[in-house]
Tab-separated table of C-alpha atoms and ligand atoms in Angstrom:
chain	number	residue	atom	x	y	z
A	1	MET	CA	71.257	141.359	70.095
A	2	ASN	CA	68.341	142.544	72.115
A	3	PHE	CA	66.866	145.783	70.867
A	4	THR	CA	63.981	146.749	73.121
A	5	HIS	CA	61.930	149.300	71.268
A	6	ASN	CA	58.567	150.604	70.321
A	7	GLY	CA	59.102	150.976	66.585
A	8	LEU	CA	61.415	153.028	64.400
A	9	SER	CA	61.213	156.747	63.825
A	10	GLY	CA	63.305	159.611	62.434
A	11	GLU	CA	65.744	159.933	59.571
A	12	ILE	CA	69.198	158.689	58.631
A	13	HIS	CA	71.652	159.700	55.931
A	14	ILE	CA	72.586	156.639	53.919
A	15	PRO	CA	76.375	156.185	53.561
A	16	GLY	CA	78.024	156.391	50.159
A	17	ASP	CA	77.474	153.792	47.468
A	18	LYS	CA	80.079	151.026	47.521
A	19	SER	CA	80.145	150.416	43.759
A	20	ILE	CA	80.512	154.131	43.007
A	21	SER	CA	83.106	154.695	45.750
A	22	HIS	CA	85.347	151.963	44.280
A	23	ARG	CA	85.036	153.432	40.803
A	24	SER	CA	85.772	156.963	42.039
A	25	ILE	CA	89.181	155.785	43.324
A	26	MET	CA	89.929	153.839	40.149
A	27	PHE	CA	89.030	156.608	37.714
A	28	GLY	CA	90.604	159.298	39.914
A	29	SER	CA	93.806	157.225	39.841
A	30	ILE	CA	93.945	156.868	36.060
A	31	ALA	CA	92.827	160.446	35.329
A	32	LYS	CA	95.116	163.458	35.204
A	33	GLY	CA	94.657	166.028	37.967
A	34	LYS	CA	93.129	166.309	41.412
A	35	THR	CA	89.848	164.458	41.998
A	36	VAL	CA	87.926	165.274	45.167
A	37	VAL	CA	85.369	162.669	46.248
A	38	LYS	CA	82.769	163.550	48.892
A	39	ASN	CA	80.484	161.144	50.780
A	40	PHE	CA	82.956	158.358	49.993
A	41	LEU	CA	82.099	155.052	51.677
A	42	ALA	CA	84.882	154.455	54.194
A	43	GLY	CA	83.937	150.761	54.498
A	44	GLU	CA	86.609	148.055	54.457
A	45	ASP	CA	86.062	147.100	50.810
A	46	CYS	CA	86.630	150.615	49.488
A	47	LEU	CA	89.621	151.075	51.820
A	48	SER	CA	91.115	147.997	50.129
A	49	THR	CA	90.760	149.772	46.781
A	50	ILE	CA	92.561	152.840	48.147
A	51	ALA	CA	95.369	150.642	49.535
A	52	CYS	CA	95.822	148.886	46.171
A	53	PHE	CA	96.079	152.138	44.196
A	54	ARG	CA	98.531	153.580	46.717
A	55	LYS	CA	100.717	150.515	46.079
A	56	LEU	CA	100.461	151.311	42.361
A	57	GLY	CA	102.068	154.672	43.135
A	58	VAL	CA	99.012	156.945	43.309
A	59	LYS	CA	98.966	159.670	45.958
A	60	ILE	CA	95.611	159.435	47.748
A	61	GLU	CA	94.581	161.459	50.801
A	62	HIS	CA	91.671	160.164	52.854
A	63	GLU	CA	89.864	161.603	55.841
A	64	ASP	CA	86.414	160.378	56.911
A	65	GLN	CA	84.126	160.645	53.884
A	66	THR	CA	86.451	162.770	51.758
A	67	VAL	CA	89.116	161.412	49.446
A	68	ILE	CA	91.534	163.435	47.331
A	69	ILE	CA	93.259	161.582	44.526
A	70	HIS	CA	96.271	163.134	42.811
A	71	GLY	CA	96.066	161.329	39.479
A	72	GLU	CA	98.874	161.499	36.931
A	73	GLY	CA	97.223	159.427	34.226
A	74	ILE	CA	97.163	155.687	33.634
A	75	ASP	CA	100.749	155.607	32.273
A	76	ALA	CA	102.025	156.830	35.642
A	77	LEU	CA	100.869	153.670	37.475
A	78	LYS	CA	103.948	151.775	38.721
A	79	GLU	CA	104.757	148.133	39.230
A	80	PRO	CA	103.800	147.409	42.859
A	81	GLU	CA	106.589	146.241	45.160
A	82	GLU	CA	104.144	144.324	47.322
A	83	VAL	CA	101.142	142.092	46.652
A	84	LEU	CA	97.836	143.885	46.127
A	85	ASP	CA	95.436	142.704	48.841
A	86	VAL	CA	91.759	143.225	47.956
A	87	GLY	CA	90.479	141.885	51.304
A	88	ASN	CA	86.853	140.804	50.871
A	89	SER	CA	86.188	142.894	47.769
A	90	GLY	CA	85.089	141.228	44.531
A	91	THR	CA	84.643	144.606	42.844
A	92	THR	CA	88.240	145.614	43.625
A	93	ILE	CA	89.842	142.460	42.278
A	94	ARG	CA	87.744	142.131	39.139
A	95	LEU	CA	87.928	145.776	38.103
A	96	ILE	CA	91.602	146.249	38.941
A	97	MET	CA	92.421	143.291	36.693
A	98	GLY	CA	90.959	145.253	33.801
A	99	ILE	CA	93.296	148.168	34.543
A	100	LEU	CA	96.368	145.975	35.189
A	101	SER	CA	95.824	144.031	31.952
A	102	GLY	CA	96.977	147.028	29.933
A	103	ARG	CA	99.887	148.024	32.206
A	104	PRO	CA	103.362	146.831	31.199
A	105	PHE	CA	104.309	145.341	34.564
A	106	HIS	CA	103.689	142.454	36.907
A	107	SER	CA	101.304	142.427	39.894
A	108	VAL	CA	100.097	139.773	42.321
A	109	LEU	CA	96.533	139.876	43.663
A	110	ILE	CA	95.327	138.218	46.843
A	111	GLY	CA	92.267	138.487	49.089
A	112	ASP	CA	90.634	136.879	52.109
A	113	SER	CA	89.283	133.319	52.322
A	114	SER	CA	85.933	134.341	50.772
A	115	ILE	CA	87.688	135.939	47.765
A	116	GLY	CA	89.695	132.728	47.442
A	117	LYS	CA	86.482	130.858	46.640
A	118	ARG	CA	85.007	133.321	44.127
A	119	PRO	CA	85.220	132.597	40.389
A	120	MET	CA	87.675	134.722	38.431
A	121	THR	CA	87.683	132.954	35.045
A	122	ARG	CA	84.691	135.100	34.049
A	123	VAL	CA	87.100	138.069	34.048
A	124	VAL	CA	90.420	136.318	33.411
A	125	GLY	CA	89.060	134.623	30.244
A	126	PRO	CA	88.154	137.765	28.247
A	127	LEU	CA	91.186	139.698	29.536
A	128	LYS	CA	93.512	136.916	28.312
A	129	GLU	CA	91.687	136.998	24.991
A	130	MET	CA	92.623	140.683	24.795
A	131	GLY	CA	96.303	139.832	25.375
A	132	ALA	CA	96.900	139.991	29.137
A	133	LYS	CA	98.981	137.272	30.796
A	134	ILE	CA	97.124	136.111	33.887
A	135	GLU	CA	97.843	133.058	35.973
A	136	GLY	CA	96.412	131.735	39.176
A	137	ARG	CA	95.297	128.775	41.192
A	138	GLN	CA	93.256	126.242	39.185
A	139	SER	CA	94.222	127.785	35.831
A	140	GLY	CA	93.300	131.305	36.877
A	141	GLU	CA	89.925	130.550	38.477
A	142	PHE	CA	91.017	131.520	41.984
A	143	THR	CA	93.409	133.792	43.879
A	144	PRO	CA	96.322	134.246	44.261
A	145	LEU	CA	96.479	135.653	40.732
A	146	SER	CA	99.346	137.240	38.882
A	147	VAL	CA	98.809	139.704	36.078
A	148	THR	CA	101.372	140.831	33.537
A	149	GLY	CA	99.841	143.449	31.323
A	150	GLY	CA	100.879	144.916	28.019
A	151	GLU	CA	99.482	145.802	24.612
A	152	LEU	CA	95.850	144.765	24.255
A	153	GLU	CA	93.644	144.019	21.267
A	154	SER	CA	89.980	145.038	21.347
A	155	ILE	CA	87.353	142.277	21.416
A	156	THR	CA	83.631	141.836	20.940
A	157	TYR	CA	82.359	139.892	23.896
A	158	THR	CA	78.920	138.642	24.913
A	159	LEU	CA	78.619	138.488	28.693
A	160	PRO	CA	77.782	134.911	29.715
A	161	VAL	CA	76.596	136.112	33.160
A	162	ALA	CA	74.795	139.346	34.007
A	163	SER	CA	77.719	140.913	35.862
A	164	ALA	CA	78.668	144.567	36.097
A	165	GLN	CA	82.043	143.536	37.457
A	166	VAL	CA	82.857	141.512	34.336
A	167	LYS	CA	81.513	144.256	32.064
A	168	SER	CA	83.542	146.892	33.911
A	169	ALA	CA	86.781	144.888	33.833
A	170	ILE	CA	86.479	144.548	30.045
A	171	ILE	CA	85.640	148.249	29.683
A	172	LEU	CA	88.721	149.192	31.726
A	173	ALA	CA	90.900	146.968	29.542
A	174	GLY	CA	89.132	148.204	26.394
A	175	LEU	CA	90.070	151.779	27.292
A	176	GLN	CA	93.702	150.705	26.813
A	177	ALA	CA	93.258	148.427	23.772
A	178	LYS	CA	93.761	149.056	20.045
A	179	GLY	CA	90.424	149.824	18.389
A	180	THR	CA	86.889	149.594	19.740
A	181	THR	CA	85.888	147.014	22.345
A	182	LYS	CA	82.258	145.936	22.268
A	183	ILE	CA	80.442	144.211	25.112
A	184	ILE	CA	77.031	142.704	24.500
A	185	GLU	CA	74.960	142.653	27.635
A	186	PRO	CA	71.939	140.313	27.381
A	187	GLU	CA	70.549	141.635	30.703
A	188	LYS	CA	71.213	145.190	31.809
A	189	THR	CA	73.494	145.511	34.841
A	190	ARG	CA	74.488	148.513	36.943
A	191	ASP	CA	76.005	151.209	34.734
A	192	HIS	CA	78.153	153.135	37.232
A	193	THR	CA	81.339	152.557	35.225
A	194	GLU	CA	79.765	154.036	32.093
A	195	ARG	CA	78.459	157.071	34.026
A	196	MET	CA	81.850	157.542	35.671
A	197	ILE	CA	83.604	157.547	32.264
A	198	HIS	CA	81.375	160.457	31.249
A	199	ALA	CA	82.062	162.263	34.550
A	200	PHE	CA	85.822	162.037	33.812
A	201	SER	CA	85.271	163.439	30.288
A	202	GLY	CA	85.633	160.113	28.471
A	203	ASN	CA	83.401	158.386	25.949
A	204	VAL	CA	81.386	155.184	26.058
A	205	SER	CA	78.130	154.373	24.291
A	206	ASN	CA	75.340	151.891	24.800
A	207	ASP	CA	73.344	150.981	21.741
A	208	ASN	CA	70.541	148.611	22.732
A	209	GLY	CA	72.692	146.576	25.093
A	210	THR	CA	75.942	146.790	23.102
A	211	ILE	CA	78.470	148.864	24.994
A	212	SER	CA	81.301	150.318	22.880
A	213	VAL	CA	84.479	151.856	24.157
A	214	GLU	CA	87.374	153.255	22.160
A	215	GLY	CA	90.948	152.514	23.277
A	216	GLY	CA	93.549	155.186	24.000
A	217	GLN	CA	91.297	157.604	25.902
A	218	SER	CA	92.628	159.812	28.634
A	219	PHE	CA	90.620	161.150	31.529
A	220	THR	CA	90.427	164.500	33.267
A	221	ALA	CA	90.034	164.730	37.039
A	222	THR	CA	86.699	165.869	38.412
A	223	ASN	CA	84.863	166.352	41.690
A	224	LEU	CA	82.274	163.783	42.719
A	225	ILE	CA	79.601	163.452	45.391
A	226	VAL	CA	78.802	159.789	45.945
A	227	PRO	CA	75.077	159.161	46.468
A	228	GLY	CA	73.934	156.927	49.350
A	229	ASP	CA	74.004	153.195	48.655
A	230	ILE	CA	70.544	151.833	47.880
A	231	SER	CA	71.873	148.388	48.825
A	232	SER	CA	72.559	149.732	52.334
A	233	ALA	CA	69.275	151.667	52.417
A	234	ALA	CA	67.496	148.381	51.594
A	235	PHE	CA	68.040	147.083	55.146
A	236	PHE	CA	66.257	150.097	56.594
A	237	LEU	CA	63.565	150.068	53.912
A	238	ALA	CA	62.808	146.530	55.057
A	239	ALA	CA	62.979	147.481	58.722
A	240	GLY	CA	60.622	150.427	58.150
A	241	ALA	CA	58.110	148.141	56.429
A	242	ILE	CA	58.144	145.196	58.874
A	243	VAL	CA	58.849	146.653	62.326
A	244	PRO	CA	55.496	147.619	63.916
A	245	ASN	CA	54.914	151.346	64.637
A	246	SER	CA	57.562	152.569	62.251
A	247	LYS	CA	57.820	155.631	60.075
A	248	ILE	CA	61.267	156.600	58.821
A	249	VAL	CA	63.031	158.719	56.228
A	250	LEU	CA	66.132	157.598	54.358
A	251	LYS	CA	68.021	160.590	52.994
A	252	ASN	CA	70.315	160.766	49.997
A	253	VAL	CA	69.602	157.364	48.450
A	254	GLY	CA	71.048	156.592	45.009
A	255	LEU	CA	68.190	155.953	42.583
A	256	ASN	CA	70.054	154.744	39.507
A	257	PRO	CA	67.405	152.721	37.606
A	258	THR	CA	69.824	149.780	37.253
A	259	ARG	CA	69.730	149.464	41.058
A	260	THR	CA	66.120	150.203	42.054
A	261	GLY	CA	64.706	146.665	41.825
A	262	ILE	CA	64.186	146.703	45.608
A	263	ILE	CA	61.862	149.703	45.291
A	264	ASP	CA	59.800	147.936	42.623
A	265	VAL	CA	59.566	144.822	44.797
A	266	LEU	CA	58.528	146.770	47.890
A	267	LYS	CA	55.841	148.566	45.875
A	268	GLU	CA	54.572	145.278	44.457
A	269	MET	CA	54.494	143.782	47.962
A	270	GLY	CA	52.293	146.709	49.038
A	271	ALA	CA	54.738	148.811	51.065
A	272	LYS	CA	53.634	152.298	52.066
A	273	MET	CA	56.501	154.248	50.599
A	274	THR	CA	57.070	157.537	48.805
A	275	ILE	CA	60.111	158.769	46.945
A	276	GLU	CA	61.210	162.361	46.562
A	277	PRO	CA	63.901	162.594	43.879
A	278	TYR	CA	66.352	165.496	44.197
A	279	GLU	CA	66.758	168.052	41.484
A	280	SER	CA	70.070	167.606	39.706
A	281	ASN	CA	72.747	168.018	42.381
A	282	GLY	CA	75.826	168.213	40.251
A	283	HIS	CA	76.740	164.556	39.877
A	284	GLU	CA	75.828	161.941	37.357
A	285	GLU	CA	73.749	159.622	39.523
A	286	PRO	CA	70.046	160.221	40.357
A	287	THR	CA	69.424	160.524	44.110
A	288	GLY	CA	66.504	161.175	46.462
A	289	ASP	CA	64.822	160.644	49.839
A	290	ILE	CA	62.600	157.664	50.620
A	291	PHE	CA	59.822	157.671	53.234
A	292	ILE	CA	58.534	154.312	54.439
A	293	GLU	CA	56.238	153.081	57.192
A	294	THR	CA	54.946	149.836	58.654
A	295	SER	CA	53.021	148.044	55.931
A	296	GLU	CA	50.942	144.952	55.244
A	297	LEU	CA	52.945	143.006	52.690
A	298	LYS	CA	52.067	140.241	50.268
A	299	GLY	CA	54.297	137.667	48.584
A	300	VAL	CA	55.647	138.187	45.049
A	301	THR	CA	57.597	136.368	42.348
A	302	ILE	CA	61.011	137.788	41.419
A	303	ASP	CA	62.821	136.412	38.375
A	304	GLY	CA	64.414	137.066	34.967
A	305	ASP	CA	65.833	140.497	34.227
A	306	LYS	CA	64.602	141.831	37.583
A	307	ILE	CA	67.375	139.851	39.298
A	308	PRO	CA	70.454	141.953	38.325
A	309	ARG	CA	68.617	145.085	39.551
A	310	LEU	CA	68.349	143.675	43.079
A	311	ILE	CA	70.894	140.853	43.339
A	312	ASP	CA	72.507	142.236	46.510
A	313	GLU	CA	69.095	142.837	48.113
A	314	ILE	CA	67.910	139.212	47.990
A	315	PRO	CA	68.983	138.399	51.588
A	316	ILE	CA	66.849	141.238	52.958
A	317	ILE	CA	63.999	140.468	50.512
A	318	ALA	CA	63.970	136.942	51.963
A	319	LEU	CA	63.466	138.404	55.432
A	320	LEU	CA	60.744	140.752	54.144
A	321	SER	CA	58.998	137.761	52.584
A	322	THR	CA	58.796	135.942	55.916
A	323	GLN	CA	56.568	138.838	57.034
A	324	ALA	CA	54.397	138.942	53.894
A	325	THR	CA	51.249	136.900	53.468
A	326	GLY	CA	51.486	134.136	50.871
A	327	LYS	CA	54.361	132.770	48.890
A	328	THR	CA	57.425	134.569	47.571
A	329	ILE	CA	59.371	132.847	44.825
A	330	ILE	CA	62.880	133.979	43.884
A	331	LYS	CA	64.289	132.299	40.791
A	332	ASP	CA	66.972	132.822	38.096
A	333	ALA	CA	69.265	133.946	40.923
A	334	GLN	CA	71.995	131.282	40.738
A	335	GLU	CA	74.582	134.113	40.910
A	336	LEU	CA	73.786	134.211	44.650
A	337	LYS	CA	75.938	131.106	45.003
A	338	VAL	CA	79.133	133.027	44.125
A	339	LYS	CA	78.720	136.138	46.285
A	340	GLU	CA	80.627	136.778	49.554
A	341	THR	CA	79.026	133.503	50.717
A	342	ASN	CA	76.723	131.106	48.904
A	343	ARG	CA	73.760	133.333	49.706
A	344	ILE	CA	71.143	130.735	48.835
A	345	ASP	CA	72.564	128.515	51.576
A	346	THR	CA	73.398	131.183	54.152
A	347	VAL	CA	70.039	132.993	53.835
A	348	VAL	CA	67.974	129.808	53.950
A	349	ASN	CA	69.949	128.104	56.735
A	350	GLU	CA	70.105	131.116	59.029
A	351	LEU	CA	66.454	132.135	58.566
A	352	LYS	CA	65.376	128.544	59.172
A	353	LYS	CA	67.147	128.659	62.532
A	354	LEU	CA	64.784	131.530	63.432
A	355	GLY	CA	61.688	129.577	62.411
A	356	ALA	CA	61.138	130.904	58.883
A	357	ASN	CA	59.347	128.718	56.378
A	358	ILE	CA	61.940	128.918	53.616
A	359	GLU	CA	63.376	126.388	51.175
A	360	ALA	CA	66.358	126.594	48.859
A	361	THR	CA	65.942	125.826	45.171
A	362	ASP	CA	68.603	125.407	42.498
A	363	ASP	CA	68.418	129.039	41.448
A	364	GLY	CA	66.837	130.831	44.376
A	365	MET	CA	64.426	130.167	47.220
A	366	ILE	CA	60.748	129.899	48.152
A	367	ILE	CA	59.417	131.595	51.261
A	368	GLU	CA	55.979	131.049	52.804
A	369	GLY	CA	54.704	133.892	54.958
A	370	GLN	CA	53.647	135.089	57.354
A	371	THR	CA	55.738	133.570	60.162
A	372	SER	CA	56.809	135.028	63.442
A	373	LEU	CA	60.532	134.691	64.008
A	374	SER	CA	62.042	133.304	67.187
A	375	GLY	CA	65.353	134.111	68.822
A	376	GLY	CA	68.386	131.912	68.245
A	377	THR	CA	72.066	131.777	67.438
A	378	VAL	CA	72.963	132.691	63.875
A	379	GLU	CA	76.076	133.554	61.933
A	380	SER	CA	77.076	136.027	59.212
A	381	TYR	CA	79.805	133.663	57.914
A	382	GLY	CA	81.793	136.840	57.253
A	383	ASP	CA	79.179	138.135	54.793
A	384	HIS	CA	78.196	141.741	55.523
A	385	ARG	CA	74.741	141.503	53.961
A	386	ILE	CA	73.895	138.302	55.847
A	387	GLY	CA	74.978	140.010	59.070
A	388	MET	CA	72.777	143.050	58.404
A	389	MET	CA	69.765	140.959	57.381
A	390	LEU	CA	69.991	138.939	60.618
A	391	SER	CA	70.365	142.125	62.678
A	392	ILE	CA	67.166	143.524	61.146
A	393	ALA	CA	65.503	140.166	61.924
A	394	SER	CA	66.337	140.756	65.582
A	395	LEU	CA	64.138	143.886	65.522
A	396	ILE	CA	61.061	141.676	64.976
A	397	SER	CA	62.050	138.371	66.598
A	398	ASP	CA	60.260	137.075	69.700
A	399	GLY	CA	63.498	136.262	71.509
A	400	ASP	CA	67.134	137.357	71.497
A	401	ILE	CA	69.216	136.711	68.408
A	402	GLU	CA	72.897	136.097	68.943
A	403	LEU	CA	74.896	136.947	65.814
A	404	TYR	CA	78.348	135.486	65.299
A	405	GLN	CA	80.820	137.523	63.221
A	406	PRO	CA	78.913	140.848	63.241
A	407	ASP	CA	82.198	142.611	62.340
A	408	ALA	CA	81.690	141.691	58.679
A	409	ILE	CA	79.110	144.502	58.499
A	410	ALA	CA	81.968	147.056	58.385
A	411	VAL	CA	82.694	145.920	54.824
A	412	SER	CA	79.898	148.121	53.498
A	413	TYR	CA	78.142	149.867	56.422
A	414	PRO	CA	80.405	150.769	59.366
A	415	SER	CA	77.695	152.973	60.968
A	416	PHE	CA	74.951	150.321	60.663
A	417	PHE	CA	74.401	149.706	64.399
A	418	ASP	CA	74.583	153.469	65.149
A	419	HIS	CA	71.830	153.986	62.583
A	420	ILE	CA	69.655	151.283	64.166
A	421	ASP	CA	70.205	152.911	67.544
A	422	HIS	CA	69.338	156.334	66.151
A	423	LEU	CA	65.994	155.134	64.748
A	424	LEU	CA	64.811	153.019	67.696
A	425	VAL	CA	61.910	154.460	69.676
A	426	LYS	CA	62.855	153.466	73.228
B	501	S3P	C1	79.032	145.141	41.727
B	501	S3P	C2	78.382	144.264	40.914
B	501	S3P	C3	77.620	143.108	41.417
B	501	S3P	C4	77.272	143.252	42.882
B	501	S3P	C5	78.453	143.690	43.688
B	501	S3P	C6	78.974	145.029	43.195
B	501	S3P	C7	79.797	146.255	41.126
B	501	S3P	O1	78.393	141.934	41.269
B	501	S3P	O2	76.767	142.040	43.389
B	501	S3P	O3	78.092	143.821	45.058
B	501	S3P	O4	80.195	147.184	41.840
B	501	S3P	O5	80.004	146.222	39.903
B	501	S3P	P1	78.421	141.106	39.871
B	501	S3P	O6	79.003	141.977	38.844
B	501	S3P	O7	79.277	139.913	40.157
B	501	S3P	O8	76.993	140.738	39.612
């Protein structure tokens, strides 16, 4: 990649949020009636979710950023004749298991080689406790998995890891169980599932970190507009802050407080940024525009309950930190090891190849700034966020960066390179 430019300027519309797009398909499929979803993220992960629900018998129309789901209620889901392939998507496989656990039929779940390495016991364990029969490689830790659902009992479950995917899988099973399922969340994680339940006229409550959901609810179709994905915006927030002579506007960014850790970090680092929240625009997720320009940054420490609010942004925060003065310490982030790649290793190894002063720790990394980055040959290892981080690095590197496996970026941001091209001042 060799982007010759004189800074970044102009505005881009951030594509739909991946987490919310997945949930829109799932809830549209178990609700009764026609759900119309606008600004849907047509990235590979969310297309995997559509493909799985079609195999479960749901009629789903999809064109560009609009999806129409003809839901007939959860009882209308049918035993799939083929395996359900989730591709690279952890959200699809973990959440769909929650739905399948209460369905009286058999399904087989597979994914790509990255999915085959990601831990599933965190979801399989509580779902089996509720009564689902789930089997898989290494006692249900890895795909391929088979799920035979049926009648479920409610449970009270304390999340051992701060994971919205685990929480959501249990909520989706709890919606089909006898009685009230309670999930105790020691650290708050993204609450898109809870907001979506309200949007589809269901009930869920959160009392000081205990989420309660009653079984036997039915949902009514609705229309949704998916806000832009702050995790995608994060790459351009970073670019705006570290590429010299830049001033850009990111439109339609989701500002759900469970996701805005990146904004807090940028502010603490000293980024010149302003946020203009939209007035209520008819959906349940707060949204707004973000203005950002080239900034002098300083290192920060990121740990504890800040981590779940920015877990997916740590690769790009690492790059930001190479351009900040002083030390940045990221700790309590051991969950990075079980993402699409082991992101402690992939971030540290690839940035080192470009000359960054960065070291891995057991639960995060330490970055010393400010270093100029050189060119070099790097790899995404099939991880979309690693690919995007390294592409943004090429906007500030002294020499050319060659990126292997750039295609992974289509998992969450198919228009990523078009957006870079649109913002470049040539
Ligand atoms: C997601 C939750 C997070 C996040 C992932 C999407 C979701 O994973 O990293 O990209 O949509 O619920 P965990 O729940 O494993 O932390």
